[in-house]
Amino acid sequence: MQDHDQYRLFLHLASTLSFTRTAADCHVSPATLSRAVQRLETFAGHRLLDRGPHGVALTEPGHRFRHYASEALELWDRYNDKDYARDQLDGQLRVFASVTACQSVLPDLLAPLRDAHPRVQISVRTGDAAAALAHLDDGEADLAVAALPSRIPATLHARTITRTPVVFVRADPLRSHVLLADPDEPFVLPAQGLVRDIADRWFRRVGITPRIAVEADGHEALLTLVALGYGTGILPDLVLQHSSIRHRLHVTPAPSGPGELTIGACIRRTDLHRPLVSAAWAATGTVHFPQHDPRDDGTATS
């Protein structure tokens, strides 16, 4: 019997403290199990188990040997693990993304990293999409999925994932085809971020001073407020299409399209020397997403 087989028998016995149960579970005879323990005791130079009227108990050397046997088996398993030998990369990758990004792009975006480096742990933090680059810049995330500005900060690397139009939505189906031109129209707007910038530019372009009913932190919260009837909202169509309440909302026409957003993956340039971040960045470059077109969704349109 190999030493590793004896270690496994001993570890099982150390957990059950029952020769009868270990012999049955490991499919060996009680005599074979006893001989294995005797050989280990000879090897260790100490009695590893006490057998008394109240059952089996580990001796103090037995507790130490249990730890040794466990580590020895783990090292042996690693030695024989071809995946481990091929891939030593491990650690935790901290990812920041909005709820919509988690549902729409993250599974496909991170799948190549997960497949290539199964020992890497991925930690995902969600929040307002407008804060994604700030979290990355502050060192609170290693990779962020965010709407990309027209000029990428010099401190970041960015890679385009997809593009999505920005749309206006209403909850009232009777007004879903009414052109946005009424200066008294109440609006639900993002409190900050690129979509708010797009909205402000659109209002200036069409000559409307918006009556802001409420501002929202996060596009998902904005949709809820629109569904509650607070006003017309503006947000990326990608968010609308992945919302569970999209059936209650309707894309409404505007005098001119407000524009589109480019969604991308971002890392800090200074992190590229880190093997984990470098591997994640390389993996994201192997994924190709179709460009989002709301006309293909079959959902509410103008």
PDB file of C-alpha atoms in Angstrom:
ATOM      1  CA  MET A   1       0.000   0.000   0.000  1.00  0.00           C
ATOM      2  CA  GLN A   2       1.350   3.429  -0.984  1.00  0.00           C
ATOM      3  CA  ASP A   3       2.082   5.940   1.789  1.00  0.00           C
ATOM      4  CA  HIS A   4      -0.538   8.274   0.352  1.00  0.00           C
ATOM      5  CA  ASP A   5      -3.201   5.568   0.640  1.00  0.00           C
ATOM      6  CA  GLN A   6      -2.192   5.058   4.268  1.00  0.00           C
ATOM      7  CA  TYR A   7      -2.402   8.809   4.881  1.00  0.00           C
ATOM      8  CA  ARG A   8      -5.923   8.853   3.472  1.00  0.00           C
ATOM      9  CA  LEU A   9      -6.942   5.949   5.675  1.00  0.00           C
ATOM     10  CA  PHE A  10      -5.474   7.672   8.714  1.00  0.00           C
ATOM     11  CA  LEU A  11      -7.194  10.984   7.956  1.00  0.00           C
ATOM     12  CA  HIS A  12     -10.527   9.232   7.540  1.00  0.00           C
ATOM     13  CA  LEU A  13      -9.973   7.380  10.817  1.00  0.00           C
ATOM     14  CA  ALA A  14      -8.966  10.607  12.543  1.00  0.00           C
ATOM     15  CA  SER A  15     -12.299  12.125  11.496  1.00  0.00           C
ATOM     16  CA  THR A  16     -14.529   9.152  12.386  1.00  0.00           C
ATOM     17  CA  LEU A  17     -12.539   7.728  15.340  1.00  0.00           C
ATOM     18  CA  SER A  18     -14.066   4.401  14.387  1.00  0.00           C
ATOM     19  CA  PHE A  19     -12.075   1.514  12.889  1.00  0.00           C
ATOM     20  CA  THR A  20     -15.296  -0.210  11.871  1.00  0.00           C
ATOM     21  CA  ARG A  21     -16.724   2.782  10.014  1.00  0.00           C
ATOM     22  CA  THR A  22     -13.438   3.725   8.311  1.00  0.00           C
ATOM     23  CA  ALA A  23     -12.853   0.135   7.173  1.00  0.00           C
ATOM     24  CA  ALA A  24     -16.359   0.024   5.681  1.00  0.00           C
ATOM     25  CA  ASP A  25     -16.202   3.486   4.071  1.00  0.00           C
ATOM     26  CA  CYS A  26     -12.752   2.907   2.575  1.00  0.00           C
ATOM     27  CA  HIS A  27     -13.495  -0.688   1.499  1.00  0.00           C
ATOM     28  CA  VAL A  28     -10.648  -2.320   3.427  1.00  0.00           C
ATOM     29  CA  SER A  29     -10.701  -5.006   6.102  1.00  0.00           C
ATOM     30  CA  PRO A  30     -10.268  -4.003   9.771  1.00  0.00           C
ATOM     31  CA  ALA A  31      -7.013  -5.994   9.784  1.00  0.00           C
ATOM     32  CA  THR A  32      -5.667  -4.029   6.808  1.00  0.00           C
ATOM     33  CA  LEU A  33      -6.608  -0.772   8.504  1.00  0.00           C
ATOM     34  CA  SER A  34      -4.889  -1.803  11.727  1.00  0.00           C
ATOM     35  CA  ARG A  35      -1.703  -2.737   9.874  1.00  0.00           C
ATOM     36  CA  ALA A  36      -1.727   0.611   8.057  1.00  0.00           C
ATOM     37  CA  VAL A  37      -1.944   2.457  11.376  1.00  0.00           C
ATOM     38  CA  GLN A  38       0.861   0.343  12.849  1.00  0.00           C
ATOM     39  CA  ARG A  39       3.116   1.119   9.884  1.00  0.00           C
ATOM     40  CA  LEU A  40       2.425   4.828  10.253  1.00  0.00           C
ATOM     41  CA  GLU A  41       3.168   4.685  13.978  1.00  0.00           C
ATOM     42  CA  THR A  42       6.454   2.938  13.224  1.00  0.00           C
ATOM     43  CA  PHE A  43       7.256   5.594  10.622  1.00  0.00           C
ATOM     44  CA  ALA A  44       6.337   8.453  12.994  1.00  0.00           C
ATOM     45  CA  GLY A  45       8.047   6.909  16.019  1.00  0.00           C
ATOM     46  CA  HIS A  46       5.018   7.626  18.214  1.00  0.00           C
ATOM     47  CA  ARG A  47       1.686   6.111  19.090  1.00  0.00           C
ATOM     48  CA  LEU A  48      -0.840   8.034  17.004  1.00  0.00           C
ATOM     49  CA  LEU A  49      -4.076   6.575  18.438  1.00  0.00           C
ATOM     50  CA  ASP A  50      -5.276   5.501  21.846  1.00  0.00           C
ATOM     51  CA  ARG A  51      -7.791   2.675  21.906  1.00  0.00           C
ATOM     52  CA  GLY A  52      -9.699   2.506  25.179  1.00  0.00           C
ATOM     53  CA  PRO A  53     -13.015   1.333  26.536  1.00  0.00           C
ATOM     54  CA  HIS A  54     -14.609   4.607  25.462  1.00  0.00           C
ATOM     55  CA  GLY A  55     -13.401   4.382  21.871  1.00  0.00           C
ATOM     56  CA  VAL A  56     -10.547   5.743  19.764  1.00  0.00           C
ATOM     57  CA  ALA A  57      -8.791   9.050  20.407  1.00  0.00           C
ATOM     58  CA  LEU A  58      -5.902  10.854  18.747  1.00  0.00           C
ATOM     59  CA  THR A  59      -2.780  11.279  20.816  1.00  0.00           C
ATOM     60  CA  GLU A  60      -0.909  14.576  20.814  1.00  0.00           C
ATOM     61  CA  PRO A  61       1.551  13.209  18.198  1.00  0.00           C
ATOM     62  CA  GLY A  62      -1.516  11.918  16.351  1.00  0.00           C
ATOM     63  CA  HIS A  63      -2.891  15.438  16.018  1.00  0.00           C
ATOM     64  CA  ARG A  64       0.452  16.645  14.616  1.00  0.00           C
ATOM     65  CA  PHE A  65       0.624  13.716  12.222  1.00  0.00           C
ATOM     66  CA  ARG A  66      -2.910  14.449  11.034  1.00  0.00           C
ATOM     67  CA  HIS A  67      -1.774  17.934  10.012  1.00  0.00           C
ATOM     68  CA  TYR A  68       1.336  16.523   8.327  1.00  0.00           C
ATOM     69  CA  ALA A  69      -0.634  13.890   6.385  1.00  0.00           C
ATOM     70  CA  SER A  70      -3.159  16.467   5.212  1.00  0.00           C
ATOM     71  CA  GLU A  71      -0.436  18.797   3.893  1.00  0.00           C
ATOM     72  CA  ALA A  72       1.464  15.910   2.304  1.00  0.00           C
ATOM     73  CA  LEU A  73      -1.637  14.812   0.375  1.00  0.00           C
ATOM     74  CA  GLU A  74      -2.365  18.378  -0.736  1.00  0.00           C
ATOM     75  CA  LEU A  75       1.175  18.730  -2.086  1.00  0.00           C
ATOM     76  CA  TRP A  76       0.902  15.375  -3.825  1.00  0.00           C
ATOM     77  CA  ASP A  77      -2.425  16.310  -5.414  1.00  0.00           C
ATOM     78  CA  ARG A  78      -0.940  19.579  -6.670  1.00  0.00           C
ATOM     79  CA  TYR A  79       2.019  17.718  -8.115  1.00  0.00           C
ATOM     80  CA  ASN A  80      -0.339  15.482 -10.075  1.00  0.00           C
ATOM     81  CA  ASP A  81      -2.760  18.247 -11.057  1.00  0.00           C
ATOM     82  CA  LYS A  82      -1.976  19.082 -14.691  1.00  0.00           C
ATOM     83  CA  ASP A  83      -4.118  22.215 -14.548  1.00  0.00           C
ATOM     84  CA  TYR A  84      -2.200  23.454 -11.511  1.00  0.00           C
ATOM     85  CA  ALA A  85       1.133  22.695 -13.136  1.00  0.00           C
ATOM     86  CA  ARG A  86       0.056  24.627 -16.215  1.00  0.00           C
ATOM     87  CA  ASP A  87      -1.558  27.539 -14.421  1.00  0.00           C
ATOM     88  CA  GLN A  88      -0.073  28.981 -11.239  1.00  0.00           C
ATOM     89  CA  LEU A  89      -2.035  32.256 -11.513  1.00  0.00           C
ATOM     90  CA  ASP A  90      -4.281  32.918  -8.554  1.00  0.00           C
ATOM     91  CA  GLY A  91      -5.481  35.805  -6.407  1.00  0.00           C
ATOM     92  CA  GLN A  92      -8.575  38.016  -6.459  1.00  0.00           C
ATOM     93  CA  LEU A  93      -9.665  40.268  -9.307  1.00  0.00           C
ATOM     94  CA  ARG A  94     -11.872  43.127  -8.090  1.00  0.00           C
ATOM     95  CA  VAL A  95     -14.446  44.156 -10.703  1.00  0.00           C
ATOM     96  CA  PHE A  96     -16.827  47.129 -10.596  1.00  0.00           C
ATOM     97  CA  ALA A  97     -19.883  47.231 -12.847  1.00  0.00           C
ATOM     98  CA  SER A  98     -23.467  48.389 -12.823  1.00  0.00           C
ATOM     99  CA  VAL A  99     -26.268  45.876 -12.290  1.00  0.00           C
ATOM    100  CA  THR A 100     -27.068  46.033 -16.011  1.00  0.00           C
ATOM    101  CA  ALA A 101     -23.440  45.388 -16.950  1.00  0.00           C
ATOM    102  CA  CYS A 102     -23.394  42.406 -14.583  1.00  0.00           C
ATOM    103  CA  GLN A 103     -26.379  40.939 -16.385  1.00  0.00           C
ATOM    104  CA  SER A 104     -25.563  41.880 -19.963  1.00  0.00           C
ATOM    105  CA  VAL A 105     -21.799  41.741 -20.492  1.00  0.00           C
ATOM    106  CA  LEU A 106     -19.847  40.482 -17.470  1.00  0.00           C
ATOM    107  CA  PRO A 107     -20.562  36.731 -17.838  1.00  0.00           C
ATOM    108  CA  ASP A 108     -19.234  36.694 -21.407  1.00  0.00           C
ATOM    109  CA  LEU A 109     -16.493  39.228 -20.705  1.00  0.00           C
ATOM    110  CA  LEU A 110     -14.987  37.308 -17.781  1.00  0.00           C
ATOM    111  CA  ALA A 111     -15.606  33.753 -19.045  1.00  0.00           C
ATOM    112  CA  PRO A 112     -12.246  33.505 -20.890  1.00  0.00           C
ATOM    113  CA  LEU A 113     -10.376  34.513 -17.724  1.00  0.00           C
ATOM    114  CA  ARG A 114     -12.372  32.027 -15.662  1.00  0.00           C
ATOM    115  CA  ASP A 115     -11.699  29.232 -18.156  1.00  0.00           C
ATOM    116  CA  ALA A 116      -7.985  29.967 -18.517  1.00  0.00           C
ATOM    117  CA  HIS A 117      -7.274  30.609 -14.840  1.00  0.00           C
ATOM    118  CA  PRO A 118      -9.761  28.705 -12.659  1.00  0.00           C
ATOM    119  CA  ARG A 119      -7.824  29.494  -9.483  1.00  0.00           C
ATOM    120  CA  VAL A 120      -8.466  33.222  -9.829  1.00  0.00           C
ATOM    121  CA  GLN A 121     -11.256  34.485  -7.593  1.00  0.00           C
ATOM    122  CA  ILE A 122     -13.475  37.185  -9.126  1.00  0.00           C
ATOM    123  CA  SER A 123     -15.066  39.702  -6.774  1.00  0.00           C
ATOM    124  CA  VAL A 124     -17.836  41.842  -8.287  1.00  0.00           C
ATOM    125  CA  ARG A 125     -19.058  45.105  -6.794  1.00  0.00           C
ATOM    126  CA  THR A 126     -22.094  46.827  -8.261  1.00  0.00           C
ATOM    127  CA  GLY A 127     -23.151  50.437  -8.135  1.00  0.00           C
ATOM    128  CA  ASP A 128     -23.917  53.558 -10.129  1.00  0.00           C
ATOM    129  CA  ALA A 129     -22.358  53.306 -13.593  1.00  0.00           C
ATOM    130  CA  ALA A 130     -21.343  56.965 -13.354  1.00  0.00           C
ATOM    131  CA  ALA A 131     -18.974  56.084 -10.495  1.00  0.00           C
ATOM    132  CA  ALA A 132     -17.200  53.204 -12.246  1.00  0.00           C
ATOM    133  CA  LEU A 133     -14.117  55.090 -13.433  1.00  0.00           C
ATOM    134  CA  ALA A 134     -13.793  56.874 -10.096  1.00  0.00           C
ATOM    135  CA  HIS A 135     -13.707  53.543  -8.259  1.00  0.00           C
ATOM    136  CA  LEU A 136     -11.040  52.347 -10.672  1.00  0.00           C
ATOM    137  CA  ASP A 137      -8.986  55.523 -10.346  1.00  0.00           C
ATOM    138  CA  ASP A 138      -9.199  55.368  -6.532  1.00  0.00           C
ATOM    139  CA  GLY A 139      -7.810  51.826  -6.532  1.00  0.00           C
ATOM    140  CA  GLU A 140     -11.055  50.274  -5.298  1.00  0.00           C
ATOM    141  CA  ALA A 141     -11.311  48.046  -8.392  1.00  0.00           C
ATOM    142  CA  ASP A 142      -8.860  46.321 -10.729  1.00  0.00           C
ATOM    143  CA  LEU A 143     -11.198  46.315 -13.727  1.00  0.00           C
ATOM    144  CA  ALA A 144     -14.323  48.342 -14.398  1.00  0.00           C
ATOM    145  CA  VAL A 145     -17.069  48.177 -17.000  1.00  0.00           C
ATOM    146  CA  ALA A 146     -18.164  51.718 -17.718  1.00  0.00           C
ATOM    147  CA  ALA A 147     -19.542  54.157 -20.247  1.00  0.00           C
ATOM    148  CA  LEU A 148     -16.464  55.599 -21.937  1.00  0.00           C
ATOM    149  CA  PRO A 149     -15.988  59.361 -22.281  1.00  0.00           C
ATOM    150  CA  SER A 150     -14.878  60.777 -25.621  1.00  0.00           C
ATOM    151  CA  ARG A 151     -11.425  61.316 -24.160  1.00  0.00           C
ATOM    152  CA  ILE A 152     -10.020  58.481 -22.068  1.00  0.00           C
ATOM    153  CA  PRO A 153      -7.875  59.613 -19.119  1.00  0.00           C
ATOM    154  CA  ALA A 154      -4.178  59.039 -19.768  1.00  0.00           C
ATOM    155  CA  THR A 155      -3.971  56.898 -16.623  1.00  0.00           C
ATOM    156  CA  LEU A 156      -6.346  54.270 -18.031  1.00  0.00           C
ATOM    157  CA  HIS A 157      -6.482  51.622 -20.723  1.00  0.00           C
ATOM    158  CA  ALA A 158      -9.950  51.225 -22.261  1.00  0.00           C
ATOM    159  CA  ARG A 159     -11.381  48.647 -24.651  1.00  0.00           C
ATOM    160  CA  THR A 160     -14.757  49.029 -26.369  1.00  0.00           C
ATOM    161  CA  ILE A 161     -17.269  46.273 -25.615  1.00  0.00           C
ATOM    162  CA  THR A 162     -20.449  47.530 -27.273  1.00  0.00           C
ATOM    163  CA  ARG A 163     -22.430  50.657 -28.120  1.00  0.00           C
ATOM    164  CA  THR A 164     -25.991  51.482 -27.172  1.00  0.00           C
ATOM    165  CA  PRO A 165     -28.294  54.380 -28.079  1.00  0.00           C
ATOM    166  CA  VAL A 166     -29.585  56.692 -25.379  1.00  0.00           C
ATOM    167  CA  VAL A 167     -33.385  56.809 -25.358  1.00  0.00           C
ATOM    168  CA  PHE A 168     -36.266  58.622 -23.690  1.00  0.00           C
ATOM    169  CA  VAL A 169     -38.879  56.476 -21.925  1.00  0.00           C
ATOM    170  CA  ARG A 170     -42.341  57.086 -20.545  1.00  0.00           C
ATOM    171  CA  ALA A 171     -44.659  54.988 -18.439  1.00  0.00           C
ATOM    172  CA  ASP A 172     -47.936  56.306 -19.950  1.00  0.00           C
ATOM    173  CA  PRO A 173     -48.754  54.212 -23.064  1.00  0.00           C
ATOM    174  CA  LEU A 174     -51.186  56.892 -24.289  1.00  0.00           C
ATOM    175  CA  ARG A 175     -48.322  59.397 -24.550  1.00  0.00           C
ATOM    176  CA  SER A 176     -45.669  56.986 -25.814  1.00  0.00           C
ATOM    177  CA  HIS A 177     -45.937  58.375 -29.372  1.00  0.00           C
ATOM    178  CA  VAL A 178     -46.238  62.039 -28.375  1.00  0.00           C
ATOM    179  CA  LEU A 179     -43.186  63.961 -29.534  1.00  0.00           C
ATOM    180  CA  LEU A 180     -40.977  65.364 -26.781  1.00  0.00           C
ATOM    181  CA  ALA A 181     -41.459  69.093 -27.249  1.00  0.00           C
ATOM    182  CA  ASP A 182     -43.595  70.286 -24.326  1.00  0.00           C
ATOM    183  CA  PRO A 183     -41.555  72.636 -22.073  1.00  0.00           C
ATOM    184  CA  ASP A 184     -43.727  71.575 -19.117  1.00  0.00           C
ATOM    185  CA  GLU A 185     -42.786  67.895 -19.546  1.00  0.00           C
ATOM    186  CA  PRO A 186     -41.423  66.563 -16.227  1.00  0.00           C
ATOM    187  CA  PHE A 187     -38.134  64.676 -16.521  1.00  0.00           C
ATOM    188  CA  VAL A 188     -36.380  62.050 -14.450  1.00  0.00           C
ATOM    189  CA  LEU A 189     -32.657  62.518 -15.016  1.00  0.00           C
ATOM    190  CA  PRO A 190     -29.455  60.896 -13.787  1.00  0.00           C
ATOM    191  CA  ALA A 191     -27.860  62.964 -11.066  1.00  0.00           C
ATOM    192  CA  GLN A 192     -24.460  62.744 -12.769  1.00  0.00           C
ATOM    193  CA  GLY A 193     -22.458  60.929 -15.411  1.00  0.00           C
ATOM    194  CA  LEU A 194     -22.246  60.738 -19.177  1.00  0.00           C
ATOM    195  CA  VAL A 195     -25.988  60.198 -19.726  1.00  0.00           C
ATOM    196  CA  ARG A 196     -26.713  63.381 -17.782  1.00  0.00           C
ATOM    197  CA  ASP A 197     -24.185  65.208 -19.978  1.00  0.00           C
ATOM    198  CA  ILE A 198     -25.909  63.823 -23.100  1.00  0.00           C
ATOM    199  CA  ALA A 199     -29.298  64.920 -21.755  1.00  0.00           C
ATOM    200  CA  ASP A 200     -28.077  68.440 -20.961  1.00  0.00           C
ATOM    201  CA  ARG A 201     -26.601  68.806 -24.451  1.00  0.00           C
ATOM    202  CA  TRP A 202     -29.835  67.565 -26.025  1.00  0.00           C
ATOM    203  CA  PHE A 203     -31.944  70.058 -24.051  1.00  0.00           C
ATOM    204  CA  ARG A 204     -29.700  72.907 -25.188  1.00  0.00           C
ATOM    205  CA  ARG A 205     -29.785  71.710 -28.796  1.00  0.00           C
ATOM    206  CA  VAL A 206     -33.590  71.587 -29.001  1.00  0.00           C
ATOM    207  CA  GLY A 207     -34.077  74.713 -26.891  1.00  0.00           C
ATOM    208  CA  ILE A 208     -35.859  73.136 -23.912  1.00  0.00           C
ATOM    209  CA  THR A 209     -35.307  74.189 -20.304  1.00  0.00           C
ATOM    210  CA  PRO A 210     -36.194  70.916 -18.599  1.00  0.00           C
ATOM    211  CA  ARG A 211     -38.546  70.731 -15.651  1.00  0.00           C
ATOM    212  CA  ILE A 212     -36.664  68.212 -13.528  1.00  0.00           C
ATOM    213  CA  ALA A 213     -39.075  66.216 -11.399  1.00  0.00           C
ATOM    214  CA  VAL A 214     -36.423  64.095  -9.719  1.00  0.00           C
ATOM    215  CA  GLU A 215     -32.788  63.047 -10.114  1.00  0.00           C
ATOM    216  CA  ALA A 216     -31.687  59.448  -9.664  1.00  0.00           C
ATOM    217  CA  ASP A 217     -28.434  57.771  -8.672  1.00  0.00           C
ATOM    218  CA  GLY A 218     -28.156  54.885 -11.104  1.00  0.00           C
ATOM    219  CA  HIS A 219     -30.062  53.978 -14.248  1.00  0.00           C
ATOM    220  CA  GLU A 220     -31.956  51.118 -12.610  1.00  0.00           C
ATOM    221  CA  ALA A 221     -33.323  53.513  -9.976  1.00  0.00           C
ATOM    222  CA  LEU A 222     -34.238  55.969 -12.727  1.00  0.00           C
ATOM    223  CA  LEU A 223     -36.375  53.328 -14.463  1.00  0.00           C
ATOM    224  CA  THR A 224     -38.276  52.661 -11.247  1.00  0.00           C
ATOM    225  CA  LEU A 225     -39.083  56.352 -10.845  1.00  0.00           C
ATOM    226  CA  VAL A 226     -40.259  56.588 -14.448  1.00  0.00           C
ATOM    227  CA  ALA A 227     -42.464  53.520 -13.953  1.00  0.00           C
ATOM    228  CA  LEU A 228     -43.980  55.237 -10.906  1.00  0.00           C
ATOM    229  CA  GLY A 229     -45.046  58.137 -13.121  1.00  0.00           C
ATOM    230  CA  TYR A 230     -42.637  60.870 -12.028  1.00  0.00           C
ATOM    231  CA  GLY A 231     -41.821  61.846 -15.589  1.00  0.00           C
ATOM    232  CA  THR A 232     -39.940  61.016 -18.759  1.00  0.00           C
ATOM    233  CA  GLY A 233     -36.578  59.394 -18.245  1.00  0.00           C
ATOM    234  CA  ILE A 234     -33.422  59.235 -20.318  1.00  0.00           C
ATOM    235  CA  LEU A 235     -31.059  56.288 -20.175  1.00  0.00           C
ATOM    236  CA  PRO A 236     -29.088  53.778 -22.289  1.00  0.00           C
ATOM    237  CA  ASP A 237     -31.360  51.432 -24.225  1.00  0.00           C
ATOM    238  CA  LEU A 238     -29.185  48.539 -23.023  1.00  0.00           C
ATOM    239  CA  VAL A 239     -30.392  49.224 -19.477  1.00  0.00           C
ATOM    240  CA  LEU A 240     -34.026  49.276 -20.603  1.00  0.00           C
ATOM    241  CA  GLN A 241     -33.753  45.973 -22.467  1.00  0.00           C
ATOM    242  CA  HIS A 242     -32.291  44.178 -19.428  1.00  0.00           C
ATOM    243  CA  SER A 243     -34.782  45.624 -16.946  1.00  0.00           C
ATOM    244  CA  SER A 244     -37.478  43.410 -15.422  1.00  0.00           C
ATOM    245  CA  ILE A 245     -39.958  46.324 -15.676  1.00  0.00           C
ATOM    246  CA  ARG A 246     -39.347  47.166 -19.344  1.00  0.00           C
ATOM    247  CA  HIS A 247     -42.875  45.963 -20.206  1.00  0.00           C
ATOM    248  CA  ARG A 248     -44.198  48.944 -18.224  1.00  0.00           C
ATOM    249  CA  LEU A 249     -42.139  51.475 -20.154  1.00  0.00           C
ATOM    250  CA  HIS A 250     -42.216  52.858 -23.675  1.00  0.00           C
ATOM    251  CA  VAL A 251     -39.524  54.472 -25.790  1.00  0.00           C
ATOM    252  CA  THR A 252     -40.809  57.855 -26.870  1.00  0.00           C
ATOM    253  CA  PRO A 253     -39.836  59.929 -29.948  1.00  0.00           C
ATOM    254  CA  ALA A 254     -37.639  63.011 -29.694  1.00  0.00           C
ATOM    255  CA  PRO A 255     -37.006  65.826 -32.217  1.00  0.00           C
ATOM    256  CA  SER A 256     -33.479  64.446 -32.682  1.00  0.00           C
ATOM    257  CA  GLY A 257     -31.690  61.486 -31.232  1.00  0.00           C
ATOM    258  CA  PRO A 258     -29.845  62.291 -28.013  1.00  0.00           C
ATOM    259  CA  GLY A 259     -26.864  60.126 -29.016  1.00  0.00           C
ATOM    260  CA  GLU A 260     -25.256  56.885 -27.943  1.00  0.00           C
ATOM    261  CA  LEU A 261     -22.920  55.496 -25.323  1.00  0.00           C
ATOM    262  CA  THR A 262     -19.794  53.443 -25.793  1.00  0.00           C
ATOM    263  CA  ILE A 263     -19.496  50.748 -23.139  1.00  0.00           C
ATOM    264  CA  GLY A 264     -16.002  49.534 -22.380  1.00  0.00           C
ATOM    265  CA  ALA A 265     -13.700  47.656 -20.038  1.00  0.00           C
ATOM    266  CA  CYS A 266     -11.054  49.709 -18.254  1.00  0.00           C
ATOM    267  CA  ILE A 267      -7.950  49.122 -16.175  1.00  0.00           C
ATOM    268  CA  ARG A 268      -5.229  51.386 -14.779  1.00  0.00           C
ATOM    269  CA  ARG A 269      -2.118  51.545 -16.963  1.00  0.00           C
ATOM    270  CA  THR A 270       0.085  51.125 -13.912  1.00  0.00           C
ATOM    271  CA  ASP A 271      -1.581  47.764 -13.146  1.00  0.00           C
ATOM    272  CA  LEU A 272      -0.556  46.090 -16.399  1.00  0.00           C
ATOM    273  CA  HIS A 273       2.615  44.787 -14.753  1.00  0.00           C
ATOM    274  CA  ARG A 274       0.484  42.753 -12.327  1.00  0.00           C
ATOM    275  CA  PRO A 275       0.083  39.207 -13.735  1.00  0.00           C
ATOM    276  CA  LEU A 276      -3.557  38.948 -12.648  1.00  0.00           C
ATOM    277  CA  VAL A 277      -4.632  42.252 -14.213  1.00  0.00           C
ATOM    278  CA  SER A 278      -2.558  41.552 -17.322  1.00  0.00           C
ATOM    279  CA  ALA A 279      -4.255  38.160 -17.744  1.00  0.00           C
ATOM    280  CA  ALA A 280      -7.705  39.705 -17.238  1.00  0.00           C
ATOM    281  CA  TRP A 281      -6.968  42.427 -19.781  1.00  0.00           C
ATOM    282  CA  ALA A 282      -5.739  39.910 -22.321  1.00  0.00           C
ATOM    283  CA  ALA A 283      -8.835  37.744 -21.766  1.00  0.00           C
ATOM    284  CA  THR A 284     -11.239  40.641 -22.352  1.00  0.00           C
ATOM    285  CA  GLY A 285      -9.614  41.217 -25.733  1.00  0.00           C
ATOM    286  CA  THR A 286     -10.763  37.798 -26.956  1.00  0.00           C
ATOM    287  CA  VAL A 287     -14.482  38.579 -26.519  1.00  0.00           C
ATOM    288  CA  HIS A 288     -16.558  40.097 -29.322  1.00  0.00           C
ATOM    289  CA  PHE A 289     -19.992  41.506 -28.524  1.00  0.00           C
ATOM    290  CA  PRO A 290     -22.648  42.334 -31.116  1.00  0.00           C
ATOM    291  CA  GLN A 291     -23.474  46.013 -31.334  1.00  0.00           C
ATOM    292  CA  HIS A 292     -26.771  46.756 -29.616  1.00  0.00           C
ATOM    293  CA  ASP A 293     -29.641  47.803 -31.866  1.00  0.00           C
ATOM    294  CA  PRO A 294     -33.024  48.380 -30.174  1.00  0.00           C
ATOM    295  CA  ARG A 295     -34.817  47.677 -33.441  1.00  0.00           C
ATOM    296  CA  ASP A 296     -33.823  44.004 -33.081  1.00  0.00           C
ATOM    297  CA  ASP A 297     -35.354  43.552 -29.637  1.00  0.00           C
ATOM    298  CA  GLY A 298     -39.029  43.403 -30.455  1.00  0.00           C
ATOM    299  CA  THR A 299     -39.774  45.459 -27.348  1.00  0.00           C
ATOM    300  CA  ALA A 300     -41.297  48.886 -26.821  1.00  0.00           C
ATOM    301  CA  THR A 301     -40.230  51.383 -29.464  1.00  0.00           C
ATOM    302  CA  SER A 302     -41.377  54.740 -30.667  1.00  0.00           C
TER     303      SER A 302
END
